[in-house]
Amino acid sequence: MKVDIGGGVRLFVDIEGPGLVPDGATLREKPTLICMHGGPGFDHSGFKPAFSALADVAQIVYYDHRGHGRSDPRPREEWTLDTWADDIVRLSDALGIEKPVVLGQSFGGMVAQRYIARHPAHPGKVVISSTSPRWLLDRKLAVFERLGGRRARDLAEAFWRGPSAATFQSYWDECRGLYNTQPAADPEASARMIARLEILLHFAAGEIRSMDLAPGLAKACCPVLVMAGDEDPVCPLADSEEIVAALPPQWVRFERFANVGHGAWRDDPDAAFAVLRHFIAA
């Protein structure tokens, strides 16, 4: 379904599971988990069906960021971290959600960091998964080279220094397989995704290069779970360590996953979902 979040902006939203469940003589309210996908330029479909594993402990809200996927197209001046971060509040207001558990994966994790800075009192909890607080390209290139040799490093550098349809396609064709340590559990997943390459190229050539999200993390005033794989080339472990260091120590929990790449649940779903279940339910 599409939800109007104000100003005629409609986001595609899909909701899994009831918010109220029978529990003896009462209806117990489950926490609401809002899942923010990566990219930019991708859609929410990468969370499905894996995140159904959490449906017994949370009502799950999937959505496509403004301008992405099945959401309505929007002008490029709205393709900013501030706008996407504010949309979490707008969407929560439209759906009547209070104190959500907000999970951001990759680019969605950048949005989640900006959301903490702009709306620290809004979430009940936040999960920051496989992401970066700033774009230190040399750090990433070193991991690409370690995992895929000089060819992988050169392709990654060509795309991130000169984003275009051509450099992206070469990079994606040869480097995407380095993002994770295990074969894709669902090889059809990429075919289901609606990609908006123009948003990725816009962001890769612009805001990602100058962003510095760590200072805003000091405003966090709710539990924050940081998840990272130690074999992630595009958002290396050191990036997550910077995020952890920037968060108030009383709120942060850091989970590092061995032999795991980009998105811990893709390479070690048992361990990743066990951590998420405990964090959501605690």
mmCIF file of C-alpha atoms in Angstrom:
data_model
loop_
_atom_site.group_PDB
_atom_site.id
_atom_site.type_symbol
_atom_site.label_atom_id
_atom_site.label_comp_id
_atom_site.label_asym_id
_atom_site.label_seq_id
_atom_site.Cartn_x
_atom_site.Cartn_y
_atom_site.Cartn_z
ATOM 1 C CA MET A 1 0.000 0.000 0.000
ATOM 2 C CA LYS A 2 1.008 3.641 -0.343
ATOM 3 C CA VAL A 3 0.867 5.957 2.661
ATOM 4 C CA ASP A 4 0.694 9.742 2.410
ATOM 5 C CA ILE A 5 3.221 11.127 4.899
ATOM 6 C CA GLY A 6 2.311 14.748 4.228
ATOM 7 C CA GLY A 7 2.701 17.214 1.414
ATOM 8 C CA GLY A 8 1.430 14.697 -1.097
ATOM 9 C CA VAL A 9 4.471 12.445 -0.570
ATOM 10 C CA ARG A 10 3.468 8.782 -0.748
ATOM 11 C CA LEU A 11 5.710 5.963 0.444
ATOM 12 C CA PHE A 12 5.209 2.308 -0.320
ATOM 13 C CA VAL A 13 4.635 0.448 2.957
ATOM 14 C CA ASP A 14 4.139 -3.222 3.764
ATOM 15 C CA ILE A 15 3.296 -4.403 7.282
ATOM 16 C CA GLU A 16 3.891 -7.916 8.556
ATOM 17 C CA GLY A 17 2.064 -9.201 11.608
ATOM 18 C CA PRO A 18 -0.379 -7.736 14.137
ATOM 19 C CA GLY A 19 0.622 -5.081 16.629
ATOM 20 C CA LEU A 20 -1.684 -6.510 19.323
ATOM 21 C CA VAL A 21 -1.656 -10.223 20.149
ATOM 22 C CA PRO A 22 -3.789 -12.220 22.610
ATOM 23 C CA ASP A 23 -2.007 -12.842 25.883
ATOM 24 C CA GLY A 24 -4.292 -14.381 28.485
ATOM 25 C CA ALA A 25 -7.033 -11.920 29.358
ATOM 26 C CA THR A 26 -5.302 -9.019 27.581
ATOM 27 C CA LEU A 27 -4.012 -7.922 24.203
ATOM 28 C CA ARG A 28 -0.265 -7.455 24.412
ATOM 29 C CA GLU A 29 1.337 -4.778 22.255
ATOM 30 C CA LYS A 30 4.401 -5.879 20.312
ATOM 31 C CA PRO A 31 7.142 -3.371 19.470
ATOM 32 C CA THR A 32 7.115 -2.048 15.922
ATOM 33 C CA LEU A 33 10.274 -2.620 13.882
ATOM 34 C CA ILE A 34 10.749 -0.180 10.999
ATOM 35 C CA CYS A 35 13.214 -1.552 8.422
ATOM 36 C CA MET A 36 15.170 0.905 6.267
ATOM 37 C CA HIS A 37 16.799 -0.577 3.214
ATOM 38 C CA GLY A 38 20.174 0.092 1.670
ATOM 39 C CA GLY A 39 21.293 1.569 -1.593
ATOM 40 C CA PRO A 40 20.541 4.303 -2.126
ATOM 41 C CA GLY A 41 18.414 3.534 -5.129
ATOM 42 C CA PHE A 42 17.326 0.053 -3.982
ATOM 43 C CA ASP A 43 14.083 -1.043 -2.276
ATOM 44 C CA HIS A 44 12.854 -2.924 0.785
ATOM 45 C CA SER A 45 12.663 -6.332 -0.893
ATOM 46 C CA GLY A 46 16.112 -7.385 0.343
ATOM 47 C CA PHE A 47 14.649 -7.829 3.834
ATOM 48 C CA LYS A 48 12.189 -10.460 2.600
ATOM 49 C CA PRO A 49 11.633 -13.231 3.460
ATOM 50 C CA ALA A 50 14.469 -13.345 6.009
ATOM 51 C CA PHE A 51 13.047 -10.784 8.433
ATOM 52 C CA SER A 52 9.859 -12.790 8.850
ATOM 53 C CA ALA A 53 11.940 -14.617 11.481
ATOM 54 C CA LEU A 54 11.255 -11.626 13.765
ATOM 55 C CA ALA A 55 7.506 -11.437 13.219
ATOM 56 C CA ASP A 56 6.734 -13.208 16.495
ATOM 57 C CA VAL A 57 8.546 -10.556 18.565
ATOM 58 C CA ALA A 58 7.712 -7.438 16.535
ATOM 59 C CA GLN A 59 5.281 -5.999 14.081
ATOM 60 C CA ILE A 60 7.461 -5.315 11.046
ATOM 61 C CA VAL A 61 7.083 -2.244 8.836
ATOM 62 C CA TYR A 62 8.919 -2.379 5.531
ATOM 63 C CA TYR A 63 8.991 0.688 3.321
ATOM 64 C CA ASP A 64 10.757 2.151 0.315
ATOM 65 C CA HIS A 65 12.554 5.423 0.999
ATOM 66 C CA ARG A 66 11.195 8.575 -0.597
ATOM 67 C CA GLY A 67 11.716 8.383 -4.361
ATOM 68 C CA HIS A 68 12.750 4.705 -4.207
ATOM 69 C CA GLY A 69 11.236 1.455 -5.367
ATOM 70 C CA ARG A 70 7.450 1.448 -5.276
ATOM 71 C CA SER A 71 7.224 4.821 -3.525
ATOM 72 C CA ASP A 72 6.252 7.764 -5.698
ATOM 73 C CA PRO A 73 9.081 9.421 -7.658
ATOM 74 C CA ARG A 74 10.305 12.652 -6.090
ATOM 75 C CA PRO A 75 12.571 15.452 -7.347
ATOM 76 C CA ARG A 76 16.299 15.142 -6.744
ATOM 77 C CA GLU A 77 16.408 18.112 -4.374
ATOM 78 C CA GLU A 78 14.583 15.829 -1.908
ATOM 79 C CA TRP A 79 17.231 13.104 -2.145
ATOM 80 C CA THR A 80 19.052 14.073 1.052
ATOM 81 C CA LEU A 81 19.857 12.385 4.343
ATOM 82 C CA ASP A 82 17.946 15.075 6.241
ATOM 83 C CA THR A 83 14.781 14.450 4.219
ATOM 84 C CA TRP A 84 15.017 10.667 4.424
ATOM 85 C CA ALA A 85 15.687 10.888 8.187
ATOM 86 C CA ASP A 86 12.709 13.172 8.766
ATOM 87 C CA ASP A 87 10.543 10.747 6.770
ATOM 88 C CA ILE A 88 10.863 8.211 9.593
ATOM 89 C CA VAL A 89 9.009 10.625 11.859
ATOM 90 C CA ARG A 90 6.483 11.496 9.152
ATOM 91 C CA LEU A 91 5.799 7.812 8.452
ATOM 92 C CA SER A 92 5.469 7.014 12.161
ATOM 93 C CA ASP A 93 2.978 9.856 12.562
ATOM 94 C CA ALA A 94 0.969 8.693 9.557
ATOM 95 C CA LEU A 95 0.784 5.121 10.902
ATOM 96 C CA GLY A 96 0.327 6.056 14.569
ATOM 97 C CA ILE A 97 3.593 4.432 15.654
ATOM 98 C CA GLU A 98 5.163 5.541 18.913
ATOM 99 C CA LYS A 99 8.707 4.698 19.987
ATOM 100 C CA PRO A 100 9.575 2.414 17.065
ATOM 101 C CA VAL A 101 12.596 0.163 16.851
ATOM 102 C CA VAL A 102 14.303 1.611 13.778
ATOM 103 C CA LEU A 103 16.724 -0.585 11.832
ATOM 104 C CA GLY A 104 18.922 0.863 9.107
ATOM 105 C CA GLN A 105 21.013 -1.363 6.840
ATOM 106 C CA SER A 106 23.941 0.096 4.850
ATOM 107 C CA PHE A 107 22.654 3.346 3.314
ATOM 108 C CA GLY A 108 19.637 2.913 5.616
ATOM 109 C CA GLY A 109 22.132 2.944 8.477
ATOM 110 C CA MET A 110 23.345 6.349 7.329
ATOM 111 C CA VAL A 111 19.741 7.535 7.413
ATOM 112 C CA ALA A 112 19.400 6.028 10.903
ATOM 113 C CA GLN A 113 22.454 7.930 12.129
ATOM 114 C CA ARG A 114 21.063 11.190 10.780
ATOM 115 C CA TYR A 115 17.696 10.344 12.376
ATOM 116 C CA ILE A 116 19.365 9.980 15.787
ATOM 117 C CA ALA A 117 20.945 13.413 15.377
ATOM 118 C CA ARG A 118 17.749 15.146 14.265
ATOM 119 C CA HIS A 119 15.168 13.239 16.343
ATOM 120 C CA PRO A 120 16.955 11.686 19.335
ATOM 121 C CA ALA A 121 13.802 11.388 21.465
ATOM 122 C CA HIS A 122 11.714 9.709 18.767
ATOM 123 C CA PRO A 123 12.888 6.054 18.684
ATOM 124 C CA GLY A 124 12.512 3.432 21.348
ATOM 125 C CA LYS A 125 15.613 1.648 20.036
ATOM 126 C CA VAL A 126 17.838 1.867 16.959
ATOM 127 C CA VAL A 127 19.778 -0.793 15.042
ATOM 128 C CA ILE A 128 22.665 0.427 12.877
ATOM 129 C CA SER A 129 23.810 -2.360 10.570
ATOM 130 C CA SER A 130 26.751 -2.568 8.145
ATOM 131 C CA THR A 131 27.208 1.128 7.532
ATOM 132 C CA SER A 132 29.602 4.070 7.730
ATOM 133 C CA PRO A 133 29.605 7.422 9.532
ATOM 134 C CA ARG A 134 31.807 8.983 6.831
ATOM 135 C CA TRP A 135 33.120 7.885 3.478
ATOM 136 C CA LEU A 136 36.787 6.934 3.882
ATOM 137 C CA LEU A 137 37.368 5.410 0.466
ATOM 138 C CA ASP A 138 40.947 4.260 1.004
ATOM 139 C CA ARG A 139 39.806 2.140 3.965
ATOM 140 C CA LYS A 140 37.245 0.423 1.769
ATOM 141 C CA LEU A 141 39.593 -0.046 -1.166
ATOM 142 C CA ALA A 142 42.082 -1.852 1.060
ATOM 143 C CA VAL A 143 39.440 -4.444 1.973
ATOM 144 C CA PHE A 144 38.295 -4.842 -1.634
ATOM 145 C CA GLU A 145 41.921 -5.497 -2.608
ATOM 146 C CA ARG A 146 42.420 -7.994 0.214
ATOM 147 C CA LEU A 147 39.280 -9.910 -0.781
ATOM 148 C CA GLY A 148 39.386 -9.589 -4.570
ATOM 149 C CA GLY A 149 42.831 -8.441 -5.610
ATOM 150 C CA ARG A 150 43.943 -5.395 -7.541
ATOM 151 C CA ARG A 151 41.164 -5.773 -10.115
ATOM 152 C CA ALA A 152 38.465 -5.419 -7.436
ATOM 153 C CA ARG A 153 40.218 -2.403 -5.921
ATOM 154 C CA ASP A 154 40.490 -0.684 -9.312
ATOM 155 C CA LEU A 155 36.827 -1.263 -10.185
ATOM 156 C CA ALA A 156 35.655 -0.031 -6.785
ATOM 157 C CA GLU A 157 37.855 3.037 -7.037
ATOM 158 C CA ALA A 158 36.686 3.788 -10.587
ATOM 159 C CA PHE A 159 33.048 3.766 -9.516
ATOM 160 C CA TRP A 160 33.314 5.634 -6.226
ATOM 161 C CA ARG A 161 35.607 8.313 -7.658
ATOM 162 C CA GLY A 162 33.674 8.658 -10.906
ATOM 163 C CA PRO A 163 30.081 7.418 -10.436
ATOM 164 C CA SER A 164 28.336 6.658 -13.733
ATOM 165 C CA ALA A 165 26.127 3.972 -15.170
ATOM 166 C CA ALA A 166 29.145 2.395 -16.849
ATOM 167 C CA THR A 167 31.498 2.389 -13.845
ATOM 168 C CA PHE A 168 28.700 1.134 -11.597
ATOM 169 C CA GLN A 169 27.851 -1.792 -13.860
ATOM 170 C CA SER A 170 31.455 -2.976 -14.018
ATOM 171 C CA TYR A 171 31.852 -2.577 -10.276
ATOM 172 C CA TRP A 172 28.576 -4.343 -9.472
ATOM 173 C CA ASP A 173 29.162 -7.217 -11.876
ATOM 174 C CA GLU A 174 32.594 -8.087 -10.470
ATOM 175 C CA CYS A 175 32.591 -6.763 -6.896
ATOM 176 C CA ARG A 176 29.084 -7.542 -5.646
ATOM 177 C CA GLY A 177 30.168 -11.097 -4.898
ATOM 178 C CA LEU A 178 32.743 -9.763 -2.446
ATOM 179 C CA TYR A 179 30.122 -8.092 -0.261
ATOM 180 C CA ASN A 180 29.265 -11.370 1.467
ATOM 181 C CA THR A 181 31.100 -14.512 2.501
ATOM 182 C CA GLN A 182 28.256 -16.927 1.703
ATOM 183 C CA PRO A 183 26.311 -17.507 -1.517
ATOM 184 C CA ALA A 184 22.992 -15.709 -1.672
ATOM 185 C CA ALA A 185 20.309 -17.753 0.068
ATOM 186 C CA ASP A 186 17.787 -16.452 -2.453
ATOM 187 C CA PRO A 187 19.367 -16.051 -5.910
ATOM 188 C CA GLU A 188 16.150 -14.530 -7.270
ATOM 189 C CA ALA A 189 16.218 -11.617 -4.798
ATOM 190 C CA SER A 190 18.034 -9.190 -7.085
ATOM 191 C CA ALA A 191 15.527 -9.826 -9.870
ATOM 192 C CA ARG A 192 12.689 -8.713 -7.573
ATOM 193 C CA MET A 193 14.348 -5.445 -6.630
ATOM 194 C CA ILE A 194 13.295 -2.168 -8.226
ATOM 195 C CA ALA A 195 16.486 -0.139 -8.644
ATOM 196 C CA ARG A 196 16.666 3.625 -9.180
ATOM 197 C CA LEU A 197 20.256 4.022 -10.331
ATOM 198 C CA GLU A 198 19.886 7.767 -10.711
ATOM 199 C CA ILE A 199 19.473 8.146 -6.937
ATOM 200 C CA LEU A 200 22.593 6.073 -6.248
ATOM 201 C CA LEU A 201 24.674 8.085 -8.716
ATOM 202 C CA HIS A 202 23.373 11.377 -7.307
ATOM 203 C CA PHE A 203 24.256 10.384 -3.750
ATOM 204 C CA ALA A 204 27.598 8.793 -4.645
ATOM 205 C CA ALA A 205 28.704 11.942 -6.458
ATOM 206 C CA GLY A 206 27.396 14.295 -3.784
ATOM 207 C CA GLU A 207 26.399 14.019 -0.141
ATOM 208 C CA ILE A 208 28.168 10.772 0.680
ATOM 209 C CA ARG A 209 31.534 12.410 0.049
ATOM 210 C CA SER A 210 31.125 15.136 2.651
ATOM 211 C CA MET A 211 28.895 13.502 5.285
ATOM 212 C CA ASP A 212 30.163 13.257 8.863
ATOM 213 C CA LEU A 213 27.492 11.547 10.939
ATOM 214 C CA ALA A 214 29.487 10.667 14.046
ATOM 215 C CA PRO A 215 29.100 13.983 15.928
ATOM 216 C CA GLY A 216 25.300 13.711 15.875
ATOM 217 C CA LEU A 217 25.401 10.282 17.499
ATOM 218 C CA ALA A 218 26.280 11.870 20.840
ATOM 219 C CA LYS A 219 22.605 12.894 21.063
ATOM 220 C CA ALA A 220 21.396 9.278 21.297
ATOM 221 C CA CYS A 221 19.163 8.689 24.312
ATOM 222 C CA CYS A 222 17.888 5.160 23.686
ATOM 223 C CA PRO A 223 19.527 1.736 23.258
ATOM 224 C CA VAL A 224 21.494 1.462 20.000
ATOM 225 C CA LEU A 225 22.699 -1.864 18.580
ATOM 226 C CA VAL A 226 25.594 -1.650 16.104
ATOM 227 C CA MET A 227 26.080 -4.755 13.929
ATOM 228 C CA ALA A 228 29.109 -5.324 11.720
ATOM 229 C CA GLY A 229 30.774 -8.120 9.796
ATOM 230 C CA ASP A 230 34.550 -8.360 9.890
ATOM 231 C CA GLU A 231 34.717 -9.201 6.156
ATOM 232 C CA ASP A 232 32.609 -6.297 4.876
ATOM 233 C CA PRO A 233 34.460 -4.409 2.114
ATOM 234 C CA VAL A 234 32.073 -1.535 1.464
ATOM 235 C CA CYS A 235 31.432 -0.690 5.142
ATOM 236 C CA PRO A 236 34.494 -2.091 6.898
ATOM 237 C CA LEU A 237 34.583 -3.038 10.549
ATOM 238 C CA ALA A 238 36.583 0.083 11.414
ATOM 239 C CA ASP A 239 33.650 2.220 10.250
ATOM 240 C CA SER A 240 31.360 0.550 12.789
ATOM 241 C CA GLU A 241 34.005 0.988 15.476
ATOM 242 C CA GLU A 242 33.886 4.738 14.787
ATOM 243 C CA ILE A 243 30.110 4.674 15.218
ATOM 244 C CA VAL A 244 30.410 2.819 18.515
ATOM 245 C CA ALA A 245 32.994 5.286 19.787
ATOM 246 C CA ALA A 246 30.713 8.218 18.924
ATOM 247 C CA LEU A 247 27.651 6.851 20.759
ATOM 248 C CA PRO A 248 27.062 7.399 24.491
ATOM 249 C CA PRO A 249 28.575 4.309 26.143
ATOM 250 C CA GLN A 250 25.549 3.715 28.375
ATOM 251 C CA TRP A 251 23.342 3.183 25.317
ATOM 252 C CA VAL A 252 25.483 1.291 22.823
ATOM 253 C CA ARG A 253 25.775 -2.441 22.230
ATOM 254 C CA PHE A 254 28.297 -3.641 19.630
ATOM 255 C CA GLU A 255 27.998 -7.012 17.898
ATOM 256 C CA ARG A 256 30.853 -8.056 15.617
ATOM 257 C CA PHE A 257 30.274 -11.129 13.451
ATOM 258 C CA ALA A 258 33.213 -13.282 12.359
ATOM 259 C CA ASN A 259 33.494 -14.380 8.716
ATOM 260 C CA VAL A 260 30.540 -12.172 7.824
ATOM 261 C CA GLY A 261 30.216 -9.469 5.188
ATOM 262 C CA HIS A 262 27.595 -6.851 4.392
ATOM 263 C CA GLY A 263 24.391 -7.546 6.348
ATOM 264 C CA ALA A 264 25.086 -10.108 9.059
ATOM 265 C CA TRP A 265 21.803 -11.956 8.536
ATOM 266 C CA ARG A 266 22.844 -12.834 4.984
ATOM 267 C CA ASP A 267 25.965 -14.748 6.039
ATOM 268 C CA ASP A 268 25.089 -15.933 9.561
ATOM 269 C CA PRO A 269 21.314 -15.683 9.952
ATOM 270 C CA ASP A 270 21.128 -17.778 13.118
ATOM 271 C CA ALA A 271 23.549 -15.538 15.008
ATOM 272 C CA ALA A 272 22.241 -12.280 13.561
ATOM 273 C CA PHE A 273 18.576 -12.940 14.251
ATOM 274 C CA ALA A 274 19.346 -14.225 17.742
ATOM 275 C CA VAL A 275 21.010 -10.879 18.503
ATOM 276 C CA LEU A 276 18.158 -8.914 16.952
ATOM 277 C CA ARG A 277 15.480 -10.894 18.774
ATOM 278 C CA HIS A 278 17.157 -10.342 22.126
ATOM 279 C CA PHE A 279 17.680 -6.626 21.479
ATOM 280 C CA ILE A 280 14.085 -6.031 20.346
ATOM 281 C CA ALA A 281 12.500 -8.034 23.157
ATOM 282 C CA ALA A 282 14.770 -6.942 26.023
#
